[in-house]
Tab-separated table of C-alpha atoms and ligand atoms in Angstrom:
chain	number	residue	atom	x	y	z
A	1250	MET	CA	124.422	88.218	123.773
A	1251	THR	CA	124.225	85.315	126.150
A	1252	VAL	CA	121.310	83.347	124.712
A	1253	ASN	CA	122.450	79.835	123.902
A	1254	ALA	CA	121.644	78.652	120.418
A	1255	PRO	CA	118.935	75.997	120.558
A	1256	THR	CA	119.420	72.503	119.155
A	1257	LYS	CA	117.108	70.979	116.570
A	1258	ASP	CA	115.409	68.919	119.272
A	1259	GLN	CA	114.872	71.964	121.443
A	1260	LEU	CA	113.305	73.849	118.567
A	1261	LYS	CA	110.954	70.957	117.939
A	1262	GLN	CA	110.053	70.791	121.585
A	1263	TRP	CA	109.398	74.544	121.740
A	1264	ASP	CA	106.941	74.164	118.862
A	1265	GLN	CA	105.166	71.334	120.643
A	1266	GLU	CA	104.912	73.255	123.895
A	1267	ASP	CA	103.955	76.516	122.233
A	1268	LYS	CA	100.426	77.573	123.197
A	1269	LEU	CA	100.132	79.549	119.968
A	1270	ASN	CA	101.281	76.747	117.675
A	1271	TRP	CA	97.757	76.329	116.267
A	1272	THR	CA	97.635	79.779	114.662
A	1273	ARG	CA	99.905	78.673	111.811
A	1274	GLY	CA	97.061	76.436	110.675
A	1275	GLU	CA	94.941	79.555	110.180
A	1276	PHE	CA	97.195	80.681	107.330
A	1277	GLU	CA	97.930	79.552	103.793
A	1278	ILE	CA	101.661	78.831	103.606
A	1279	PRO	CA	103.280	79.575	100.227
A	1280	ASP	CA	104.752	76.818	98.113
A	1281	ALA	CA	108.537	76.900	97.959
A	1282	ARG	CA	108.816	75.973	94.288
A	1283	LYS	CA	106.230	78.546	93.245
A	1284	CYS	CA	108.273	81.165	95.128
A	1285	GLY	CA	111.229	80.317	92.922
A	1286	ALA	CA	112.887	77.567	94.993
A	1287	LYS	CA	114.481	74.434	93.621
A	1288	VAL	CA	112.999	72.329	96.417
A	1289	ASP	CA	109.492	71.056	97.152
A	1290	GLY	CA	107.306	71.703	100.164
A	1291	ASP	CA	106.309	74.778	102.123
A	1292	ALA	CA	108.432	77.876	101.774
A	1293	VAL	CA	110.132	79.105	104.920
A	1294	TYR	CA	108.360	82.425	104.719
A	1295	PHE	CA	110.248	85.061	106.725
A	1296	CYS	CA	108.924	88.020	104.783
A	1297	GLY	CA	105.867	89.022	106.793
A	1298	ASN	CA	107.515	92.397	107.329
A	1299	SER	CA	106.897	93.061	103.653
A	1300	LEU	CA	103.700	91.172	102.840
A	1301	GLY	CA	101.907	89.107	105.459
A	1302	LEU	CA	100.394	85.736	104.544
A	1303	LEU	CA	96.803	84.981	103.623
A	1304	ASN	CA	94.631	84.190	106.601
A	1305	LYS	CA	92.191	81.376	105.711
A	1306	ARG	CA	89.357	83.303	107.350
A	1307	ALA	CA	90.249	86.252	105.114
A	1308	ARG	CA	89.640	84.051	102.080
A	1309	GLU	CA	86.228	83.109	103.536
A	1310	HIS	CA	85.367	86.706	104.374
A	1311	MET	CA	86.413	87.736	100.873
A	1312	MET	CA	84.165	85.121	99.258
A	1313	GLU	CA	81.333	86.312	101.484
A	1314	GLU	CA	81.794	89.886	100.323
A	1315	LEU	CA	81.737	88.782	96.686
A	1316	ASP	CA	78.595	86.865	97.510
A	1317	VAL	CA	76.949	89.945	99.005
A	1318	TRP	CA	77.990	92.010	96.007
A	1319	SER	CA	76.669	89.367	93.652
A	1320	LYS	CA	73.371	88.736	95.417
A	1321	THR	CA	72.476	92.124	96.857
A	1322	ALA	CA	74.715	94.694	95.150
A	1323	VAL	CA	74.192	98.217	96.506
A	1324	THR	CA	71.986	96.908	99.291
A	1325	GLY	CA	75.143	95.521	100.899
A	1326	HIS	CA	76.002	98.990	102.140
A	1327	PHE	CA	73.064	98.863	104.534
A	1328	LYS	CA	71.910	95.256	104.787
A	1329	HIS	CA	74.534	92.573	104.630
A	1330	LEU	CA	74.015	88.828	104.381
A	1331	TYR	CA	76.828	88.249	106.896
A	1332	GLY	CA	76.093	91.117	109.245
A	1333	ARG	CA	78.852	93.459	108.085
A	1334	PRO	CA	77.139	96.374	106.290
A	1335	TRP	CA	79.755	98.056	104.115
A	1336	LYS	CA	78.734	101.448	105.453
A	1337	HIS	CA	80.171	100.427	108.826
A	1338	LEU	CA	82.844	98.047	107.620
A	1339	ALA	CA	85.628	99.570	109.717
A	1340	ASP	CA	83.646	99.587	112.966
A	1341	PRO	CA	84.556	96.087	114.165
A	1342	MET	CA	88.222	96.658	113.290
A	1343	LEU	CA	88.858	99.898	115.118
A	1344	PRO	CA	88.798	98.607	118.710
A	1345	THR	CA	91.625	96.143	118.003
A	1346	ILE	CA	93.581	98.669	115.958
A	1347	ALA	CA	93.267	101.194	118.789
A	1348	LYS	CA	94.507	98.598	121.245
A	1349	LEU	CA	97.541	97.792	119.079
A	1350	LEU	CA	98.353	101.490	118.989
A	1351	GLY	CA	97.718	102.275	122.631
A	1352	ALA	CA	95.160	104.816	121.471
A	1353	LYS	CA	91.463	105.623	121.731
A	1354	GLU	CA	89.173	104.367	119.015
A	1355	SER	CA	88.160	107.932	118.209
A	1356	GLU	CA	91.811	108.742	117.451
A	1357	CYS	CA	92.048	106.057	114.740
A	1358	ALA	CA	90.748	105.901	111.192
A	1359	HIS	CA	90.831	102.973	108.781
A	1360	SER	CA	91.241	104.633	105.420
A	1361	SER	CA	93.251	104.931	102.231
A	1362	THR	CA	96.951	104.049	102.101
A	1363	LEU	CA	100.050	105.012	104.020
A	1364	THR	CA	101.644	107.581	101.739
A	1365	THR	CA	98.337	109.215	100.888
A	1366	ASN	CA	97.448	109.395	104.579
A	1367	MET	CA	100.823	110.970	105.255
A	1368	HIS	CA	100.040	113.639	102.654
A	1369	THR	CA	96.650	114.219	104.220
A	1370	LEU	CA	98.164	114.731	107.663
A	1371	LEU	CA	101.033	116.906	106.437
A	1372	THR	CA	98.612	119.084	104.483
A	1373	THR	CA	96.856	119.861	107.734
A	1374	TRP	CA	99.730	119.928	110.203
A	1375	TYR	CA	102.659	121.159	108.206
A	1376	ALA	CA	101.786	124.836	108.162
A	1377	PRO	CA	105.194	126.495	107.888
A	1378	THR	CA	106.032	130.101	108.592
A	1379	PRO	CA	109.167	131.909	107.403
A	1380	LYS	CA	110.547	131.404	110.937
A	1381	ARG	CA	109.518	127.800	111.543
A	1382	TRP	CA	109.454	125.651	108.458
A	1383	LYS	CA	111.872	122.749	108.730
A	1384	ILE	CA	111.000	119.058	108.661
A	1385	VAL	CA	113.207	116.513	110.410
A	1386	ILE	CA	113.264	113.082	108.756
A	1387	GLU	CA	115.858	110.353	108.394
A	1388	ARG	CA	118.036	110.482	105.346
A	1389	GLY	CA	117.639	106.710	105.147
A	1390	ALA	CA	113.842	106.836	105.499
A	1391	PHE	CA	111.684	104.576	103.363
A	1392	PRO	CA	111.766	106.490	100.058
A	1393	SER	CA	108.035	107.147	99.966
A	1394	ASP	CA	108.197	109.012	103.286
A	1395	TRP	CA	111.205	110.969	102.093
A	1396	TYR	CA	109.563	111.979	98.806
A	1397	ALA	CA	106.342	112.881	100.576
A	1398	ALA	CA	108.049	115.011	103.236
A	1399	LYS	CA	110.262	116.697	100.678
A	1400	SER	CA	107.315	117.623	98.469
A	1401	HIS	CA	105.418	119.659	101.078
A	1402	PRO	CA	107.587	122.758	101.548
A	1403	GLY	CA	107.157	123.457	97.825
A	1404	LEU	CA	103.410	123.848	98.377
A	1405	HIS	CA	104.116	126.863	100.601
A	1406	ARG	CA	105.972	129.185	98.251
A	1407	ASN	CA	103.503	131.896	99.243
A	1408	VAL	CA	105.233	132.065	102.656
A	1409	LEU	CA	108.610	130.405	102.072
A	1410	SER	CA	111.452	131.677	99.942
A	1411	GLU	CA	112.906	129.457	97.260
A	1412	GLU	CA	115.952	129.009	99.457
A	1413	GLN	CA	113.787	127.925	102.391
A	1414	VAL	CA	111.945	125.409	100.230
A	1415	GLU	CA	115.308	124.107	99.123
A	1416	ASN	CA	116.647	123.793	102.687
A	1417	ALA	CA	113.496	122.709	104.501
A	1418	ILE	CA	114.543	119.117	105.102
A	1419	ILE	CA	116.899	118.205	107.932
A	1420	GLY	CA	118.010	114.682	107.077
A	1421	ILE	CA	119.247	112.853	110.133
A	1422	GLU	CA	121.521	109.851	109.809
A	1423	PRO	CA	123.698	107.543	111.885
A	1424	ARG	CA	127.197	108.697	112.799
A	1425	ALA	CA	129.949	108.017	110.292
A	1426	GLY	CA	130.819	104.331	110.481
A	1427	GLU	CA	127.602	103.475	112.377
A	1428	GLU	CA	124.344	101.978	111.172
A	1429	LEU	CA	121.820	102.855	113.851
A	1430	LEU	CA	120.332	106.144	114.924
A	1431	ARG	CA	121.230	107.361	118.396
A	1432	THR	CA	118.508	109.047	120.400
A	1433	GLU	CA	121.034	111.539	121.765
A	1434	ASP	CA	122.013	112.557	118.229
A	1435	ILE	CA	118.399	113.142	117.197
A	1436	LEU	CA	117.811	115.161	120.364
A	1437	LYS	CA	120.830	117.280	119.514
A	1438	VAL	CA	119.530	118.001	116.010
A	1439	LEU	CA	116.231	119.094	117.568
A	1440	GLU	CA	118.018	121.337	120.057
A	1441	ASP	CA	120.363	122.826	117.445
A	1442	ASN	CA	117.449	123.761	115.182
A	1443	LYS	CA	114.861	124.359	117.843
A	1444	ASP	CA	113.437	127.609	116.514
A	1445	GLU	CA	113.158	126.455	112.922
A	1446	ILE	CA	111.678	122.961	113.162
A	1447	ALA	CA	107.964	122.698	112.395
A	1448	LEU	CA	107.655	118.932	112.208
A	1449	VAL	CA	109.491	115.731	113.116
A	1450	TRP	CA	108.679	112.587	111.143
A	1451	LEU	CA	110.232	109.286	112.280
A	1452	PRO	CA	109.564	105.552	112.031
A	1453	MET	CA	108.510	103.299	114.884
A	1454	VAL	CA	110.709	100.540	113.448
A	1455	GLN	CA	113.246	101.447	110.769
A	1456	TYR	CA	112.501	99.378	107.668
A	1457	TYR	CA	116.125	98.730	106.608
A	1458	THR	CA	117.863	98.130	109.933
A	1459	GLY	CA	114.944	96.824	111.990
A	1460	GLN	CA	115.845	99.342	114.720
A	1461	LYS	CA	112.964	100.204	117.019
A	1462	LEU	CA	113.272	103.813	118.087
A	1463	ASP	CA	112.823	105.023	121.636
A	1464	ILE	CA	109.900	107.330	120.890
A	1465	PRO	CA	108.970	109.002	124.243
A	1466	PRO	CA	112.096	111.207	124.678
A	1467	LEU	CA	111.867	112.238	121.025
A	1468	VAL	CA	108.232	113.320	121.353
A	1469	LYS	CA	108.991	115.135	124.583
A	1470	LYS	CA	111.812	117.127	123.021
A	1471	THR	CA	109.797	117.815	119.869
A	1472	HIS	CA	107.034	119.350	121.961
A	1473	GLU	CA	109.508	121.305	124.093
A	1474	ILE	CA	110.814	123.077	121.010
A	1475	GLY	CA	107.266	123.779	119.811
A	1476	ALA	CA	107.072	121.337	116.915
A	1477	LEU	CA	104.760	118.433	116.058
A	1478	PHE	CA	105.681	114.747	116.047
A	1479	GLY	CA	104.485	112.347	113.337
A	1480	LEU	CA	105.165	108.614	113.405
A	1481	ASP	CA	105.354	106.078	110.592
A	1482	MET	CA	104.182	102.729	111.919
A	1483	ALA	CA	104.441	100.681	108.714
A	1484	HIS	CA	106.836	98.298	110.455
A	1485	GLY	CA	105.431	98.930	113.913
A	1486	ILE	CA	101.768	97.966	113.838
A	1487	GLY	CA	101.206	94.292	114.585
A	1488	ASN	CA	104.927	93.954	115.254
A	1489	VAL	CA	105.771	95.876	118.418
A	1490	LYS	CA	103.810	97.316	121.304
A	1491	MET	CA	102.940	100.953	121.010
A	1492	HIS	CA	101.542	103.524	123.411
A	1493	LEU	CA	100.767	106.516	121.221
A	1494	ASP	CA	98.598	108.232	123.840
A	1495	ASP	CA	101.090	107.839	126.661
A	1496	TRP	CA	103.919	108.933	124.395
A	1497	GLY	CA	102.012	112.015	123.218
A	1498	VAL	CA	102.520	111.344	119.493
A	1499	ASP	CA	100.580	113.939	117.484
A	1500	PHE	CA	99.716	111.866	114.442
A	1501	ALA	CA	100.719	108.636	112.773
A	1502	VAL	CA	100.123	106.482	109.719
A	1503	TRP	CA	100.304	102.762	108.998
A	1504	CYS	CA	99.729	100.128	106.380
A	1505	THR	CA	98.115	96.786	107.103
A	1506	TYR	CA	99.580	94.445	104.497
A	1507	LYS	CA	102.806	93.839	106.428
A	1508	TYR	CA	102.287	92.446	109.932
A	1509	LEU	CA	98.470	92.533	109.703
A	1510	ASN	CA	98.022	90.462	106.542
A	1511	SER	CA	95.446	92.597	104.709
A	1512	GLY	CA	96.813	91.596	101.301
A	1513	PRO	CA	98.792	93.523	98.689
A	1514	GLY	CA	97.937	97.212	98.766
A	1515	GLY	CA	95.398	96.690	101.569
A	1516	THR	CA	93.770	99.686	103.213
A	1517	GLY	CA	95.880	101.537	105.798
A	1518	GLY	CA	95.037	104.043	108.468
A	1519	PHE	CA	95.958	107.054	110.512
A	1520	PHE	CA	95.966	108.300	114.079
A	1521	ILE	CA	95.331	111.852	115.239
A	1522	ARG	CA	95.855	112.729	118.876
A	1523	GLU	CA	92.697	113.780	120.676
A	1524	GLY	CA	92.476	117.525	120.997
A	1525	LEU	CA	95.060	118.312	118.312
A	1526	SER	CA	93.730	121.437	116.616
A	1527	ASP	CA	93.779	121.606	112.837
A	1528	ASN	CA	93.336	125.390	112.778
A	1529	GLY	CA	90.673	125.025	110.123
A	1530	ARG	CA	93.039	123.279	107.707
A	1531	ARG	CA	91.251	120.070	106.867
A	1532	LEU	CA	90.948	118.182	103.587
A	1533	ALA	CA	87.332	117.074	103.648
A	1534	GLY	CA	85.384	114.258	102.039
A	1535	TRP	CA	81.999	112.648	102.515
A	1536	TRP	CA	83.369	109.738	104.568
A	1537	GLY	CA	84.540	112.265	107.125
A	1538	VAL	CA	80.916	113.265	107.734
A	1539	ASN	CA	79.201	112.025	110.857
A	1540	PRO	CA	77.728	108.616	110.023
A	1541	LYS	CA	74.357	109.795	111.302
A	1542	THR	CA	74.071	112.470	108.635
A	1543	ARG	CA	76.484	111.177	105.981
A	1544	PHE	CA	73.758	109.892	103.723
A	1545	ASP	CA	71.658	113.057	104.026
A	1546	MET	CA	73.963	114.418	101.342
A	1547	THR	CA	73.738	118.009	102.453
A	1548	GLU	CA	76.059	120.882	101.600
A	1549	GLU	CA	77.062	121.278	105.216
A	1550	PHE	CA	80.200	119.400	106.276
A	1551	ASP	CA	79.425	117.959	109.690
A	1552	PRO	CA	82.569	116.013	110.587
A	1553	THR	CA	82.806	112.959	112.778
A	1554	PRO	CA	84.623	114.023	115.942
A	1555	GLY	CA	88.205	112.753	116.070
A	1556	ALA	CA	90.359	111.123	113.431
A	1557	GLN	CA	87.490	109.699	111.419
A	1558	GLY	CA	86.432	113.213	110.486
A	1559	TYR	CA	89.526	113.345	108.275
A	1560	MET	CA	88.593	110.382	106.110
A	1561	HIS	CA	87.737	111.073	102.488
A	1562	SER	CA	86.290	108.159	100.582
A	1563	ASN	CA	84.045	105.220	101.298
A	1564	THR	CA	85.878	102.176	102.582
A	1565	GLY	CA	87.370	99.873	99.967
A	1566	VAL	CA	85.652	96.679	101.035
A	1567	LEU	CA	87.812	94.192	99.131
A	1568	GLY	CA	91.017	95.865	100.278
A	1569	SER	CA	89.858	95.917	103.870
A	1570	ILE	CA	88.078	92.693	104.608
A	1571	PRO	CA	91.199	90.464	104.850
A	1572	LEU	CA	92.373	92.656	107.730
A	1573	LEU	CA	89.367	91.700	109.824
A	1574	ALA	CA	90.465	88.054	109.958
A	1575	THR	CA	93.883	88.871	111.412
A	1576	LEU	CA	92.497	91.406	113.877
A	1577	GLU	CA	90.017	88.777	115.083
A	1578	LEU	CA	92.854	86.305	115.486
A	1579	ILE	CA	95.036	88.781	117.393
A	1580	ASP	CA	92.098	89.524	119.661
A	1581	LYS	CA	91.658	85.854	120.341
A	1582	VAL	CA	95.268	85.059	121.242
A	1583	GLY	CA	96.248	88.404	122.771
A	1584	PHE	CA	98.927	90.649	121.344
A	1585	ASP	CA	101.148	90.327	124.419
A	1586	ASN	CA	101.342	86.576	123.882
A	1587	LEU	CA	102.233	87.080	120.248
A	1588	ARG	CA	104.895	89.580	121.228
A	1589	ASP	CA	106.444	87.110	123.664
A	1590	LYS	CA	106.562	84.439	121.025
A	1591	ALA	CA	107.979	86.884	118.475
A	1592	ASP	CA	110.842	87.741	120.821
A	1593	ARG	CA	111.560	84.062	121.338
A	1594	LEU	CA	111.488	83.303	117.599
A	1595	THR	CA	113.738	86.218	116.733
A	1596	GLY	CA	115.964	85.502	119.724
A	1597	ALA	CA	116.433	81.906	118.576
A	1598	LEU	CA	117.211	83.009	115.025
A	1599	ASP	CA	119.659	85.573	116.335
A	1600	ALA	CA	121.420	83.003	118.553
A	1601	LEU	CA	121.660	80.460	115.730
A	1602	LEU	CA	123.010	82.980	113.257
A	1603	ARG	CA	125.650	84.086	115.752
A	1604	GLN	CA	126.883	80.490	115.820
A	1605	SER	CA	127.536	80.480	112.092
A	1606	LYS	CA	131.120	80.337	110.938
A	1607	TYR	CA	130.262	83.270	108.671
A	1608	TYR	CA	129.019	85.461	111.493
A	1609	ILE	CA	131.055	88.614	112.085
A	1610	PRO	CA	130.729	90.012	115.618
A	1611	ALA	CA	130.330	93.750	116.170
A	1612	ASP	CA	133.980	94.329	117.094
A	1613	LYS	CA	135.239	92.552	113.972
A	1614	ILE	CA	133.214	94.322	111.309
A	1615	PRO	CA	135.697	95.153	108.554
A	1616	LYS	CA	136.257	98.684	107.300
A	1617	ASP	CA	135.598	99.439	103.651
A	1618	GLY	CA	139.089	98.787	102.319
A	1619	GLU	CA	139.509	95.605	104.357
A	1620	ASP	CA	136.120	94.160	103.544
A	1621	THR	CA	137.156	91.167	101.462
A	1622	LYS	CA	135.949	88.097	103.327
A	1623	LEU	CA	132.559	86.440	102.923
A	1624	GLY	CA	130.345	86.706	105.991
A	1625	PHE	CA	127.575	88.728	107.593
A	1626	HIS	CA	126.898	90.875	110.577
A	1627	ILE	CA	123.555	91.670	112.148
A	1628	ILE	CA	122.630	95.340	111.946
A	1629	THR	CA	119.479	95.110	114.033
A	1630	PRO	CA	119.963	95.996	117.703
A	1631	GLU	CA	119.142	93.625	120.531
A	1632	LEU	CA	116.020	93.853	122.679
A	1633	PRO	CA	114.313	96.130	123.537
A	1634	TYR	CA	115.321	98.044	120.410
A	1635	ARG	CA	113.968	95.674	117.834
A	1636	GLY	CA	110.789	93.894	116.793
A	1637	THR	CA	110.598	90.739	114.754
A	1638	GLN	CA	112.950	91.563	111.923
A	1639	LEU	CA	116.681	90.892	111.741
A	1640	SER	CA	118.703	92.652	109.038
A	1641	LEU	CA	121.812	90.848	107.877
A	1642	PHE	CA	124.568	92.894	106.247
A	1643	ILE	CA	126.354	90.631	103.787
A	1644	HIS	CA	130.130	91.004	103.425
A	1645	PRO	CA	132.096	91.799	101.484
A	1646	GLY	CA	130.020	94.905	100.954
A	1647	THR	CA	130.653	94.991	97.268
A	1648	LYS	CA	127.820	95.014	94.826
A	1649	GLY	CA	126.882	91.607	93.637
A	1650	ILE	CA	127.614	89.431	96.681
A	1651	MET	CA	124.406	89.981	98.646
A	1652	PRO	CA	122.100	89.169	95.694
A	1653	ARG	CA	124.065	85.958	95.116
A	1654	VAL	CA	123.603	84.888	98.724
A	1655	PHE	CA	119.952	85.835	98.497
A	1656	GLU	CA	119.441	83.778	95.353
A	1657	LYS	CA	120.907	80.677	97.038
A	1658	MET	CA	118.529	81.218	99.953
A	1659	VAL	CA	115.571	81.369	97.600
A	1660	ASP	CA	116.845	78.210	95.850
A	1661	ARG	CA	116.461	76.436	99.197
A	1662	GLY	CA	113.004	77.771	99.919
A	1663	LEU	CA	113.791	80.589	102.349
A	1664	VAL	CA	111.780	83.688	101.453
A	1665	GLY	CA	113.196	86.810	103.062
A	1666	ASP	CA	113.802	89.993	101.186
A	1667	GLU	CA	116.807	91.750	99.783
A	1668	ARG	CA	117.329	95.445	100.321
A	1669	PHE	CA	120.040	96.787	98.093
A	1670	PRO	CA	122.888	97.145	98.241
A	1671	TYR	CA	123.905	94.834	101.116
A	1672	VAL	CA	121.043	93.773	103.367
A	1673	ILE	CA	118.884	90.672	103.664
A	1674	ARG	CA	115.927	90.991	106.011
A	1675	LEU	CA	114.485	87.981	107.815
A	1676	SER	CA	111.316	88.197	109.900
A	1677	PRO	CA	109.887	85.136	111.625
A	1678	VAL	CA	106.290	86.103	112.362
A	1679	ALA	CA	104.644	84.824	115.535
A	1680	LEU	CA	101.262	84.240	113.889
A	1681	TYR	CA	102.506	81.692	111.389
A	1682	ASN	CA	106.198	80.848	111.719
A	1683	THR	CA	107.618	78.063	113.877
A	1684	PHE	CA	110.786	77.445	115.872
A	1685	GLU	CA	111.651	74.605	113.552
A	1686	GLU	CA	111.545	77.012	110.628
A	1687	VAL	CA	113.918	79.281	112.513
A	1688	GLY	CA	116.354	76.370	112.609
A	1689	ARG	CA	115.883	75.721	108.912
A	1690	ALA	CA	116.323	79.376	108.040
A	1691	ALA	CA	119.605	79.601	109.950
A	1692	ALA	CA	120.831	76.425	108.250
A	1693	ILE	CA	119.854	77.778	104.833
A	1694	VAL	CA	121.725	81.040	105.423
A	1695	GLU	CA	124.789	78.954	106.258
A	1696	GLU	CA	124.407	76.740	103.182
A	1697	ALA	CA	123.816	79.724	100.899
A	1698	LEU	CA	127.012	81.399	102.086
A	1699	ALA	CA	128.946	78.134	101.736
A	1700	GLU	CA	127.764	77.768	98.157
A	1701	VAL	CA	128.816	81.314	97.279
A	1702	GLU	CA	132.168	80.648	98.936
A	1703	ALA	CA	132.620	77.453	96.906
A	1704	GLU	CA	131.855	79.334	93.685
A	1705	GLY	CA	134.319	82.032	94.597
A	1706	LEU	CA	133.668	85.713	95.305
A	1707	GLY	CA	135.018	86.886	92.003
A	1708	LYS	CA	132.490	84.932	89.971
B	675	LIG	C1	105.845	99.782	103.521
B	675	LIG	C2	106.128	101.218	103.754
B	675	LIG	C3	105.483	102.226	103.009
B	675	LIG	C4	104.563	101.890	101.887
B	675	LIG	O1	103.734	102.949	101.547
B	675	LIG	P1	102.363	102.724	100.753
B	675	LIG	O2	101.813	104.079	100.658
B	675	LIG	O3	101.533	101.769	101.576
B	675	LIG	O4	102.691	102.121	99.426
B	675	LIG	C5	105.769	103.543	103.329
B	675	LIG	N1	106.624	103.867	104.326
B	675	LIG	C6	107.248	102.917	105.052
B	675	LIG	C7	108.175	103.309	106.147
B	675	LIG	C8	107.039	101.570	104.770
B	675	LIG	O5	107.675	100.635	105.476
């Protein structure tokens, strides 16, 4: 890493020169004290990887929707005081979503939530046979993905033996003593089990380590062995650039409350590659019916061509409308510009953290028995294998130290998130974080560690 750590003055200057510096003003910045800090002022909110901030336009849009509900009730589905009939609520969102994904609009659907969408897709495209029934997923996957994947083989006891159900999951993991997945290792697992794998399910950006996977070779190999490739983009969408069509990904899911600021539990979506056959295995619902005939309410299921034909229920307006504001904003500033700024923010944070006296470089990371000194190392790889997030592993890796460091960070108004047992995740988000905040965050990490050191590790 050769990036020089910026000075306070440089950070200030970068904010002043930043062409995107106005977008922060579009958001409501949380209050430090209300987030649990012992200081006043704005929180340094580096947790957009978990829940994005409230866009001011989203608040306006939300009030408008309540207004429409109040004044026109059911009529709002068809005639809308603000020109957004609920029946077509997703229509203005899909072009931007498709662009973020590198996909066609017809391959994207705005619907339901991530885990439920994953179940929907697996129900259709995990169709095991006694010869080909295995699912490849990371052992360290976000638990919801793991539970979901693990639950599907059990639905196929008519074709799978109990032993096959039991052994259906191939859990991939980093090598012993390593933290990141190696493409070559995943490829080897695919090759070694090439006749038995039905489905590969991997994340675009790993939630714990912040590692961005190199998707194209994985998709290529998956298809070579005759399996399907599904992608979880929870930490990918709005964070990194994706090219699902070029990569040949078969299907994918996402949520929108992380980097797209749709609010807690906001509506997610899914992608289905054009031309991917479902072999007549589709879970149907009325929102999957062609919009032209949807309200004819006939017995005949006439699906919308493409991904939208797999939707089930009418769009949750209040869980969707905040998303529109952020998509409009991204459209206005251009995602490439945001991505550039994100790399600069994260790069600055990375460089500053590496200057800390508590920073442990890669070749000095202690082994379990020798892990006694307070410090941290950065798990997340360097560019191009990361997005916005940096994951800090807090040493010593004994239970109880990381939460103490985290608490001291919160005391000082830095909102990141803790992932047990040892990791603190920090994500400066290009839409609303500043370079100056990056400087403050790095200083707070340093102060928090110093305070824990002063108290003593054995406390
Ligand atoms: C955030 C996240 C989820 C959350 O799932 P929901 O169904 O939206 O609650 C699932 N998987 C991954 C990888 C995530 O990062």
